[in-house]
Short mmCIF file of C-alpha atoms in Angstrom, two decimals:
data_model
loop_
_atom_site.label_atom_id
_atom_site.label_comp_id
_atom_site.label_asym_id
_atom_site.label_seq_id
_atom_site.Cartn_x
_atom_site.Cartn_y
_atom_site.Cartn_z
CA MET N 1 134.58 13.80 129.95
CA SER N 2 137.38 15.84 131.46
CA ILE N 3 136.80 18.55 128.87
CA ILE N 4 133.10 18.91 129.83
CA TRP N 5 134.01 19.07 133.52
CA THR N 6 136.58 21.78 132.81
CA ARG N 7 134.04 23.94 130.93
CA ARG N 8 131.54 23.73 133.81
CA VAL N 9 134.18 24.90 136.28
CA ILE N 10 135.08 27.86 134.08
CA ILE N 11 131.39 28.93 133.73
CA LYS N 12 130.81 28.70 137.50
CA ALA N 13 133.94 30.70 138.19
CA SER N 14 132.87 33.36 135.69
CA LEU N 15 129.44 33.68 137.30
CA LEU N 16 130.99 34.00 140.77
CA PHE N 17 133.36 36.71 139.54
CA ASN N 18 130.50 38.77 137.97
CA PHE N 19 128.46 38.52 141.15
CA CYS N 20 131.32 39.84 143.23
CA ALA N 21 131.97 42.70 140.79
CA LEU N 22 128.33 43.85 140.80
CA THR N 23 128.18 43.68 144.60
CA TYR N 24 131.28 45.88 144.87
CA VAL N 25 129.84 48.52 142.46
CA ALA N 26 126.53 48.65 144.31
CA LEU N 27 128.21 49.12 147.70
CA HIS N 28 130.46 51.85 146.29
CA ALA N 29 127.48 53.73 144.77
CA SER N 30 125.53 53.68 148.05
CA ASN N 31 128.50 55.05 149.99
CA THR N 32 129.25 57.90 147.54
CA SER N 33 125.58 59.03 147.39
CA ILE N 34 125.87 60.23 150.99
CA SER N 35 128.18 63.04 149.88
CA VAL N 36 125.67 64.58 147.37
CA SER N 37 124.24 67.89 148.68
CA ASP N 38 120.49 68.66 149.07
CA SER N 39 120.70 71.42 146.46
CA GLU N 40 122.09 68.95 143.95
CA LEU N 41 119.27 66.58 144.72
CA LYS N 42 116.68 69.34 144.17
CA SER N 43 118.24 70.44 140.91
CA SER N 44 117.87 66.94 139.54
CA GLU N 45 114.05 67.13 139.93
CA PRO N 46 111.98 68.33 136.96
CA VAL N 47 111.30 72.09 136.95
CA CYS N 48 107.73 72.94 135.80
CA PRO N 49 107.17 75.92 133.48
CA SER N 50 105.07 78.84 134.66
CA GLY N 51 101.37 77.99 134.63
CA TYR N 52 101.84 74.22 135.01
CA ILE N 53 100.99 72.15 138.11
CA GLU N 54 103.58 69.97 139.93
CA THR N 55 102.17 66.50 140.65
CA LEU N 56 103.84 63.75 142.75
CA THR N 57 103.38 60.24 141.38
CA SER N 58 105.00 56.86 141.99
CA ASN N 59 107.52 57.82 139.32
CA GLY N 60 108.39 61.12 140.99
CA LYS N 61 107.37 64.70 140.17
CA THR N 62 105.54 65.46 136.87
CA CYS N 63 104.29 68.70 135.28
CA THR N 64 100.71 68.84 134.04
CA ILE N 65 98.51 71.51 132.39
CA PRO N 66 95.59 72.42 134.65
CA GLU N 67 92.07 71.84 133.42
CA ARG N 68 90.51 75.09 132.25
CA ASN N 69 86.89 76.03 131.64
CA THR N 70 87.06 78.39 128.66
CA ASP N 71 83.30 78.99 128.86
CA ALA N 72 83.47 80.55 132.32
CA VAL N 73 86.26 83.09 132.37
CA SER N 74 86.24 85.32 135.43
CA GLU N 75 85.84 89.06 135.05
CA ALA N 76 89.36 89.56 136.37
CA GLU N 77 90.78 87.60 133.43
CA VAL N 78 88.94 89.44 130.66
CA ASP N 79 89.94 92.82 129.31
CA THR N 80 86.84 94.97 129.68
CA ASP N 81 87.94 97.38 126.94
CA PRO N 82 84.97 97.52 124.49
CA ASN N 83 87.42 97.39 121.59
CA THR N 84 88.89 94.08 122.79
CA THR N 85 87.62 91.20 120.67
CA TYR N 86 87.20 87.55 121.64
CA GLN N 87 90.33 86.76 119.66
CA ASP N 88 92.33 89.31 121.65
CA VAL N 89 91.34 87.71 124.97
CA VAL N 90 92.00 84.13 123.89
CA SER N 91 95.34 84.74 122.21
CA ALA N 92 96.60 86.51 125.34
CA ASP N 93 96.20 83.32 127.39
CA PRO N 94 98.96 80.70 126.78
CA LEU N 95 96.86 77.96 128.38
CA VAL N 96 94.02 78.11 125.88
CA THR N 97 94.73 75.63 123.12
CA GLU N 98 91.39 75.89 121.26
CA LYS N 99 91.42 78.15 118.21
CA PRO N 100 89.11 81.19 118.34
CA PRO N 101 86.00 81.04 116.14
CA THR N 102 86.62 81.70 112.48
CA PRO N 103 85.62 85.27 111.54
CA LEU N 104 82.44 85.59 109.50
CA PHE N 105 84.32 87.45 106.79
CA THR N 106 87.67 89.04 106.12
CA CYS N 107 88.12 92.72 105.40
CA GLU N 108 90.76 95.43 105.32
CA GLY N 109 90.81 98.12 108.00
CA LYS N 110 90.55 101.78 107.11
CA SER N 111 92.11 104.81 108.72
CA SER N 112 89.94 107.18 110.74
CA GLU N 113 92.58 109.92 110.85
CA PHE N 114 91.85 113.47 109.74
CA ARG N 115 92.77 114.38 106.17
CA TYR N 116 92.01 116.99 103.54
CA GLY N 117 90.32 116.12 100.26
CA GLN N 118 88.62 117.60 97.22
CA ARG N 119 85.87 116.26 94.96
CA GLY N 120 85.25 118.61 92.06
CA SER N 121 84.52 122.05 93.48
CA GLN N 122 83.95 120.68 96.99
CA TYR N 123 86.64 120.73 99.68
CA ILE N 124 86.42 117.90 102.23
CA LEU N 125 87.57 117.78 105.85
CA TYR N 126 87.47 114.02 106.42
CA ASN N 127 87.04 112.82 110.03
CA TYR N 128 87.03 116.44 111.13
CA ILE N 129 85.23 115.76 114.42
CA ARG N 130 85.77 112.13 115.37
CA ALA N 131 83.76 109.85 117.60
CA LYS N 132 85.47 108.73 120.79
CA ARG N 133 84.97 105.08 119.89
CA GLN N 134 86.38 103.63 116.68
CA PHE N 135 85.50 100.25 115.16
CA LYS N 136 87.41 97.62 113.25
CA CYS N 137 86.12 96.60 109.83
CA ASP N 138 84.38 93.44 111.07
CA GLU N 139 82.98 94.75 114.36
CA SER N 140 79.82 96.61 113.39
CA ILE N 141 77.76 98.33 110.68
CA THR N 142 78.28 102.04 110.04
CA LEU N 143 75.19 104.10 109.39
CA THR N 144 76.23 106.73 106.83
CA THR N 145 74.19 109.87 106.35
CA HIS N 146 74.35 113.58 105.52
CA GLY N 147 72.71 116.97 106.06
CA ASP N 148 73.17 120.68 106.43
CA THR N 149 72.90 122.43 109.80
CA SER N 150 69.08 122.22 109.77
CA PHE N 151 69.19 118.40 109.89
CA LEU N 152 71.76 117.79 112.64
CA ASP N 153 69.25 117.61 115.50
CA ASN N 154 68.08 114.24 114.07
CA LEU N 155 71.29 112.73 115.38
CA VAL N 156 69.91 112.68 118.93
CA VAL N 157 67.27 110.09 118.05
CA LEU N 158 69.33 108.42 115.34
CA SER N 159 72.32 107.68 117.56
CA GLN N 160 70.16 106.30 120.37
CA ARG N 161 68.30 103.93 118.08
CA TRP N 162 71.35 102.81 116.09
CA GLN N 163 73.80 102.24 118.99
CA GLY N 164 76.75 101.92 116.64
CA PRO N 165 79.10 103.95 114.42
CA ILE N 166 77.58 106.81 112.42
CA SER N 167 79.42 108.68 109.67
CA VAL N 168 77.89 112.09 108.85
CA SER N 169 78.79 114.48 106.03
CA VAL N 170 77.76 118.07 106.79
CA TYR N 171 77.42 120.69 104.07
CA VAL N 172 78.89 123.90 105.52
CA PRO N 173 79.40 126.64 102.92
CA SER N 174 80.57 130.02 104.27
CA SER N 175 78.87 130.99 107.56
CA ASP N 176 77.12 127.61 107.81
CA TYR N 177 80.50 126.34 109.02
CA ASP N 178 80.31 128.48 112.17
CA ASP N 179 76.73 127.39 112.84
CA ALA N 180 77.70 123.75 112.40
CA ILE N 181 80.50 124.09 114.96
CA LYS N 182 78.07 125.56 117.51
CA ILE N 183 75.44 122.89 116.89
CA ILE N 184 77.85 119.95 117.03
CA SER N 185 79.46 121.30 120.22
CA TYR N 186 76.02 121.48 121.79
CA LEU N 187 75.07 118.01 120.55
CA ARG N 188 78.24 116.43 121.94
CA GLN N 189 78.25 118.24 125.27
CA CYS N 190 74.58 118.82 126.11
CA THR N 191 72.44 116.03 124.63
CA VAL N 192 72.93 112.24 124.62
CA PRO N 193 76.30 110.51 125.17
CA GLU N 194 75.86 108.39 122.03
CA ILE N 195 76.72 111.37 119.80
CA GLU N 196 80.19 111.87 121.25
CA GLU N 197 80.65 108.10 121.49
CA PHE N 198 79.55 107.02 117.99
CA VAL N 199 79.20 109.96 115.55
CA THR N 200 82.02 111.15 113.28
CA PHE N 201 81.53 114.36 111.29
CA HIS N 202 83.02 115.26 107.89
CA PHE N 203 82.73 118.84 106.62
CA VAL N 204 82.09 119.70 102.96
CA PHE N 205 82.06 123.19 101.44
CA ASP N 206 82.23 124.71 97.96
CA ASN N 207 85.43 126.46 96.92
CA ARG N 208 83.29 129.41 95.80
CA HIS N 209 81.75 129.70 99.28
CA MET N 210 84.65 129.18 101.66
CA PRO N 211 84.33 129.71 105.43
CA LYS N 212 86.27 132.75 106.65
CA SER N 213 88.42 130.47 108.81
CA ILE N 214 88.35 126.94 110.18
CA LEU N 215 89.34 125.51 113.54
CA LYS N 216 92.60 123.58 113.58
CA LEU N 217 91.23 120.57 115.45
CA HIS N 218 94.08 118.25 114.43
CA THR N 219 97.84 118.55 114.63
CA THR N 220 98.10 117.63 110.95
CA GLN N 221 96.23 120.85 110.13
CA GLN N 222 98.98 122.99 111.59
CA GLY N 223 101.68 124.66 109.56
CA LEU N 224 105.19 125.21 110.90
CA PRO N 225 105.48 125.37 114.70
CA TYR N 226 105.05 128.97 115.85
CA PHE N 227 108.13 130.78 117.17
CA GLU N 228 109.73 134.21 117.25
CA SER N 229 113.29 135.09 116.28
CA GLN N 230 115.16 138.25 117.26
CA THR N 231 118.05 139.85 115.40
CA LYS N 232 119.95 143.06 116.04
CA VAL N 233 120.06 145.48 113.13
CA ARG N 234 121.68 148.92 112.78
CA THR N 235 119.59 151.81 111.46
CA SER N 236 120.84 154.48 109.05
CA ASP N 237 121.50 156.89 111.93
CA GLY N 238 123.76 154.38 113.67
CA LYS N 239 121.31 153.13 116.35
CA THR N 240 121.01 149.44 117.16
CA ILE N 241 117.49 147.99 117.38
CA VAL N 242 116.06 144.52 117.84
CA LYS N 243 114.01 143.16 114.92
CA VAL N 244 111.40 140.49 115.81
CA THR N 245 110.38 137.99 113.08
CA TYR N 246 107.37 135.66 113.46
CA HIS N 247 107.36 132.15 111.97
CA GLY N 248 104.81 129.37 111.61
CA ASP N 249 101.18 129.08 112.74
CA LYS N 250 100.49 131.44 115.62
CA ASN N 251 97.07 129.95 116.38
CA GLY N 252 98.19 126.32 116.51
CA LYS N 253 95.84 123.44 117.42
CA THR N 254 92.43 124.47 118.79
CA GLU N 255 89.49 122.70 120.40
CA LEU N 256 85.74 122.73 119.91
CA PRO N 257 84.17 125.62 121.82
CA THR N 258 82.51 124.89 125.15
CA ALA N 259 78.73 124.86 124.81
CA ASN N 260 76.42 126.54 127.30
CA CYS N 261 74.01 123.72 128.07
CA SER N 262 71.68 126.03 130.03
CA LEU N 263 70.73 127.81 126.79
CA PRO N 264 68.16 126.51 124.29
CA ALA N 265 69.44 124.26 121.54
CA PRO N 266 71.15 126.34 118.82
CA TRP N 267 69.15 124.83 115.96
CA GLY N 268 66.01 126.56 117.19
CA SER N 269 62.40 126.13 116.16
CA PRO N 270 61.83 127.00 113.40
CA PRO N 271 65.44 126.42 112.36
CA LYS N 272 67.57 129.35 111.32
CA GLN N 273 67.75 129.94 107.60
CA THR N 274 71.01 128.55 106.32
CA TYR N 275 73.54 130.29 104.11
CA ARG N 276 72.81 127.58 101.53
CA ASN N 277 69.14 128.54 101.42
CA GLN N 278 69.88 132.26 101.34
CA LYS N 279 72.18 131.85 98.34
CA LYS N 280 69.98 129.13 96.79
CA LEU N 281 72.92 126.75 96.47
CA LEU N 282 72.27 123.29 95.09
CA TYR N 283 72.73 120.59 97.71
CA PRO N 284 75.47 118.16 96.56
CA VAL N 285 73.68 115.18 98.04
CA ASN N 286 75.66 112.42 96.35
CA VAL N 287 79.04 113.96 97.17
CA LEU N 288 77.93 113.96 100.80
CA ARG N 289 76.63 110.39 100.62
CA ASN N 290 79.87 109.09 99.11
CA VAL N 291 82.09 110.99 101.57
CA ALA N 292 80.19 109.52 104.52
CA ARG N 293 80.22 106.00 103.10
CA GLU N 294 83.86 105.91 102.02
CA SER N 295 84.91 107.27 105.42
CA ALA N 296 83.24 104.42 107.31
CA THR N 297 85.78 102.08 108.90
CA THR N 298 83.50 99.03 108.78
CA TYR N 299 82.97 96.73 105.82
CA TYR N 300 79.18 96.74 106.19
CA VAL N 301 77.54 100.14 105.70
CA PHE N 302 73.97 101.38 105.92
CA ALA N 303 73.58 104.43 103.65
CA SER N 304 70.47 106.24 104.82
CA ASP N 305 69.02 109.72 105.29
CA SER N 306 69.22 111.56 108.59
CA GLU N 307 65.43 111.80 109.02
CA LEU N 308 64.94 108.03 108.65
CA TYR N 309 64.96 106.38 112.07
CA PRO N 310 65.82 102.63 112.19
CA SER N 311 64.14 100.07 114.38
CA PRO N 312 66.28 99.21 117.45
CA ASN N 313 68.88 96.43 117.74
CA ILE N 314 69.55 95.99 114.03
CA ILE N 315 73.33 95.59 114.41
CA PRO N 316 73.42 92.59 116.82
CA GLN N 317 70.44 90.96 115.11
CA PHE N 318 72.06 91.35 111.68
CA PHE N 319 75.30 89.64 112.70
CA ASP N 320 73.37 86.90 114.48
CA MET N 321 71.45 86.32 111.23
CA LEU N 322 74.72 86.03 109.31
CA ARG N 323 76.05 83.46 111.78
CA ARG N 324 72.91 81.38 111.30
CA ASN N 325 73.01 81.75 107.52
CA GLU N 326 76.59 81.95 106.34
CA SER N 327 75.44 81.42 102.75
CA TYR N 328 74.46 85.10 102.78
CA LEU N 329 78.18 85.85 102.81
CA ASN N 330 78.81 84.09 99.50
CA LEU N 331 81.02 86.62 97.77
CA GLY N 332 80.24 85.15 94.37
CA LYS N 333 76.75 86.67 94.45
CA HIS N 334 75.87 90.35 94.85
CA ARG N 335 73.52 90.80 97.80
CA LEU N 336 72.01 93.74 99.67
CA PHE N 337 69.76 93.72 102.73
CA ALA N 338 66.84 96.08 102.15
CA LEU N 339 64.55 97.64 104.77
CA PRO N 340 60.96 98.79 104.14
CA ILE N 341 60.24 102.45 104.96
CA PHE N 342 57.21 104.10 106.53
CA GLU N 343 56.12 107.49 107.84
CA VAL N 344 53.88 108.51 110.72
CA TYR N 345 51.81 111.62 111.28
CA SER N 346 53.30 114.50 113.24
CA ASN N 347 51.35 113.79 116.43
CA GLN N 348 52.64 110.20 116.62
CA THR N 349 55.76 108.59 118.03
CA VAL N 350 58.08 106.35 116.05
CA PRO N 351 57.27 102.65 116.66
CA ASP N 352 59.98 100.40 118.14
CA SER N 353 58.69 97.04 116.90
CA LYS N 354 56.95 95.58 113.88
CA GLN N 355 53.89 94.81 116.02
CA GLU N 356 53.55 98.50 116.90
CA LEU N 357 54.12 99.51 113.29
CA VAL N 358 51.41 97.17 111.96
CA LYS N 359 48.89 98.48 114.51
CA MET N 360 49.65 102.07 113.47
CA LEU N 361 49.23 101.17 109.80
CA GLU N 362 45.91 99.48 110.53
CA SER N 363 44.67 102.54 112.45
CA GLY N 364 45.82 104.96 109.74
CA MET N 365 48.42 106.63 111.95
CA ALA N 366 51.22 105.38 109.70
CA ILE N 367 51.51 104.95 105.93
CA PRO N 368 54.14 103.60 103.51
CA PHE N 369 56.89 106.13 102.85
CA HIS N 370 56.18 108.78 100.20
CA LYS N 371 52.77 107.27 99.52
CA LYS N 372 51.49 110.77 98.66
CA ILE N 373 54.52 111.69 96.53
CA CYS N 374 55.91 108.61 94.76
CA ALA N 375 54.48 105.35 96.09
CA SER N 376 56.37 103.16 93.61
CA CYS N 377 59.73 104.70 94.62
CA HIS N 378 59.75 103.03 98.03
CA SER N 379 57.35 100.08 97.79
CA ILE N 380 59.24 96.84 98.41
CA PRO N 381 58.38 93.63 96.55
CA ARG N 382 55.60 91.73 98.35
CA GLN N 383 54.99 94.58 100.77
CA LYS N 384 51.45 93.46 101.66
CA GLU N 385 52.72 89.99 102.52
CA TRP N 386 55.51 91.55 104.61
CA LEU N 387 52.94 93.31 106.77
CA LYS N 388 50.90 90.14 107.28
CA ALA N 389 53.84 87.83 107.95
CA PRO N 390 54.05 86.56 111.55
CA VAL N 391 56.64 88.28 113.69
CA LYS N 392 59.50 85.98 114.66
CA GLU N 393 62.32 86.50 117.10
CA GLY N 394 65.50 87.99 115.70
CA LEU N 395 66.12 88.95 112.10
CA SER N 396 65.62 86.91 108.93
CA VAL N 397 65.24 87.36 105.20
CA PHE N 398 61.56 87.59 104.31
CA HIS N 399 61.91 87.62 100.53
CA VAL N 400 64.58 87.91 97.85
CA GLY N 401 63.55 90.53 95.31
CA LYS N 402 64.89 92.21 92.20
CA ARG N 403 64.68 95.77 90.93
CA HIS N 404 62.56 94.67 87.96
CA LYS N 405 59.13 95.83 86.83
CA PRO N 406 56.91 96.80 88.57
CA HIS N 407 59.67 97.83 91.01
CA HIS N 408 61.97 99.46 88.46
CA ASN N 409 61.51 102.87 90.19
CA TRP N 410 62.42 101.45 93.59
CA GLU N 411 64.96 103.52 95.56
CA PRO N 412 65.94 100.98 98.23
CA ILE N 413 67.64 101.86 101.49
CA PHE N 414 69.83 98.92 102.38
CA ILE N 415 72.68 97.45 104.37
CA GLY N 416 75.46 96.89 101.86
CA THR N 417 79.23 96.85 101.73
CA GLN N 418 82.09 99.11 100.73
CA ASP N 419 82.23 97.25 97.41
CA ASP N 420 78.82 98.39 96.13
CA PRO N 421 78.51 101.08 93.42
CA LEU N 422 78.69 104.67 94.66
CA TYR N 423 76.22 107.48 93.94
CA ASP N 424 76.71 109.73 90.91
CA GLU N 425 78.13 112.98 92.26
CA ARG N 426 76.92 115.05 89.31
CA LEU N 427 73.35 114.84 90.61
CA SER N 428 71.86 117.27 93.14
CA TRP N 429 69.08 116.82 95.66
CA GLU N 430 66.99 119.53 93.99
CA GLY N 431 67.09 117.63 90.67
CA ARG N 432 65.39 114.59 92.25
CA ARG N 433 65.98 110.95 91.23
CA ASP N 434 69.45 111.25 92.75
CA LYS N 435 69.54 107.58 93.86
CA MET N 436 67.98 106.14 90.70
CA THR N 437 71.23 105.76 88.79
CA GLN N 438 72.74 103.68 91.56
CA GLY N 439 69.61 101.50 91.63
CA TYR N 440 69.87 101.05 87.87
CA ALA N 441 73.51 99.95 88.19
CA LEU N 442 72.55 97.47 90.92
CA CYS N 443 69.91 95.99 88.62
CA ILE N 444 72.34 95.59 85.69
CA LEU N 445 74.83 93.92 88.05
CA ASP N 446 72.03 91.51 89.05
CA TYR N 447 72.00 92.26 92.77
CA ASP N 448 69.68 90.26 95.00
CA PHE N 449 67.69 92.40 97.43
CA MET N 450 67.30 90.43 100.65
CA ILE N 451 64.29 92.05 102.29
CA LEU N 452 64.56 91.81 106.08
CA ASP N 453 61.49 90.75 108.03
CA ASN N 454 61.69 92.55 111.40
CA ALA N 455 63.79 95.61 110.55
CA PHE N 456 62.38 98.84 109.15
CA LEU N 457 62.81 102.60 108.87
CA VAL N 458 60.36 105.30 109.89
CA HIS N 459 60.65 108.91 108.78
CA ARG N 460 60.73 111.63 111.38
CA PRO N 461 57.09 112.26 112.37
CA GLY N 462 55.24 114.26 109.74
CA VAL N 463 53.78 112.96 106.48
CA LYS N 464 55.24 114.49 103.32
CA VAL N 465 52.96 115.84 100.61
CA ASN N 466 53.78 116.89 97.09
CA LYS N 467 54.48 120.63 96.85
CA LYS N 468 54.88 122.15 93.43
CA ASP N 469 57.84 124.47 93.06
CA PRO N 470 58.46 125.79 89.53
CA VAL N 471 62.17 126.33 90.16
CA ILE N 472 62.63 122.80 91.52
CA GLY N 473 60.53 121.49 88.65
CA LEU N 474 62.84 123.08 86.08
CA ILE N 475 65.97 121.74 87.81
CA SER N 476 64.38 118.30 87.96
CA GLN N 477 63.59 118.31 84.24
CA LYS N 478 67.16 119.23 83.34
CA GLN N 479 68.62 116.59 85.65
CA ASN N 480 66.31 113.88 84.35
CA ALA N 481 67.27 114.72 80.78
CA TYR N 482 70.96 114.59 81.72
CA ILE N 483 70.50 111.18 83.35
CA LYS N 484 68.96 109.73 80.19
CA SER N 485 71.26 111.40 77.67
CA THR N 486 74.58 111.03 79.49
CA ILE N 487 74.60 108.83 82.59
CA VAL N 488 72.57 105.87 81.27
CA PRO N 489 74.82 105.41 78.18
CA GLU N 490 77.86 105.59 80.48
CA LEU N 491 76.45 102.89 82.76
CA LYS N 492 75.75 100.64 79.79
CA VAL N 493 79.37 100.94 78.70
CA LEU N 494 80.57 100.18 82.24
CA TYR N 495 78.22 97.37 83.20
CA GLY N 496 76.37 96.28 80.07
CA SER N 497 72.57 96.15 79.95
CA ARG N 498 69.65 93.92 80.88
CA PRO N 499 66.22 94.15 79.27
CA GLU N 500 64.52 93.95 82.69
CA CYS N 501 66.38 96.99 84.04
CA TRP N 502 64.82 100.41 83.55
CA LEU N 503 65.52 103.97 84.53
#
């Protein structure tokens, strides 16, 4: 009993001692806290990073991320540079945690810098006169085309209707170079702003018909920097003279000449006869096509002719169609997006919509392209159904066709990519059938031709008729024989053959 009583006394004494010790510590802590400075108190509070909001709660100050409406960004927050993409704007803001939309496709960028080149006998000045605005590979579709100086006036209408990058190869042998400089200066300075904004020019000329001189429009065209050096030399009679030695490029970098916009357009009406026509030079059409296409900085390209005017708004409608139908981007299947082509009589204007086009066809003011020359060369599969199909908003695929009989002579104009087969550069425009070999290769490779419903091309007003020219006829016969005897066997070795593909 005495043992139990003793234990209880010890426990009570221990509890009393602990209580006294805790009381002493608490009183000591409250007294010493008076000596802590205000700055020390403030430094003990949480410091919020830049961009966060300080919030007072029952537990003290906390740092929170403000709510942010990413769908309503003020104009002051967005870079208005037209080259700034959605990804650029989002990644610049540390508060946006959502990932930007996945790109429709991936591609490699290409340089738009000036460079020299040569293809066979043709010298190339790539990106000789560059557009002010340049595009990344996934930002647009580049319309690629070509011409000599007599075709350049088409760029006024073409650039306004396309509203996107245009890559143009210009054939400028000898004095045609000087005429091209005058015309392009006038186009850029005196016509529509879209030419200076969107159009890049590449110059092509034969090494047997060189210009007398060319403008040094780029610093990379210059030789050594120009300078003079002076040295004192003694003559045979003992006199001292100063000898001046010249080094480098005296002319240096130059600019395009200033055009006189008060004068009539330099292409004239009728156009001036070109050096090419005077010398009866063959037009290297496929060299020009390939130069323009390979120089495009975008992945999607639209290889066309300068007198074919596209319906408006194709670029935004095309990318909207791809977003709605991402299966079109399946890289395991070769696909092209073909446009039907028409022509209107010379007293008519080019239609802007399919509704206008159909009315003009019904009234006889428009006809399918080359109907009076080679109707089968440009007739799309199910063309009659295309004309009768109801017009829907935006752009869609009307029909998926093949280049099989009865369309084995079809020369499609299409939106394709940088990966598609090029044109055979051994063929000239005068020899005709210059696009047929590419079409044959596309058939062997089993390309699908996705025919677009609300997009089309219309030739510059004026219906073409077949004109017999014995010289052209002879050139055409020789070229056709060369295609069959040489190019077709080469293509079969490269790509194989298909019984449904003809040339």
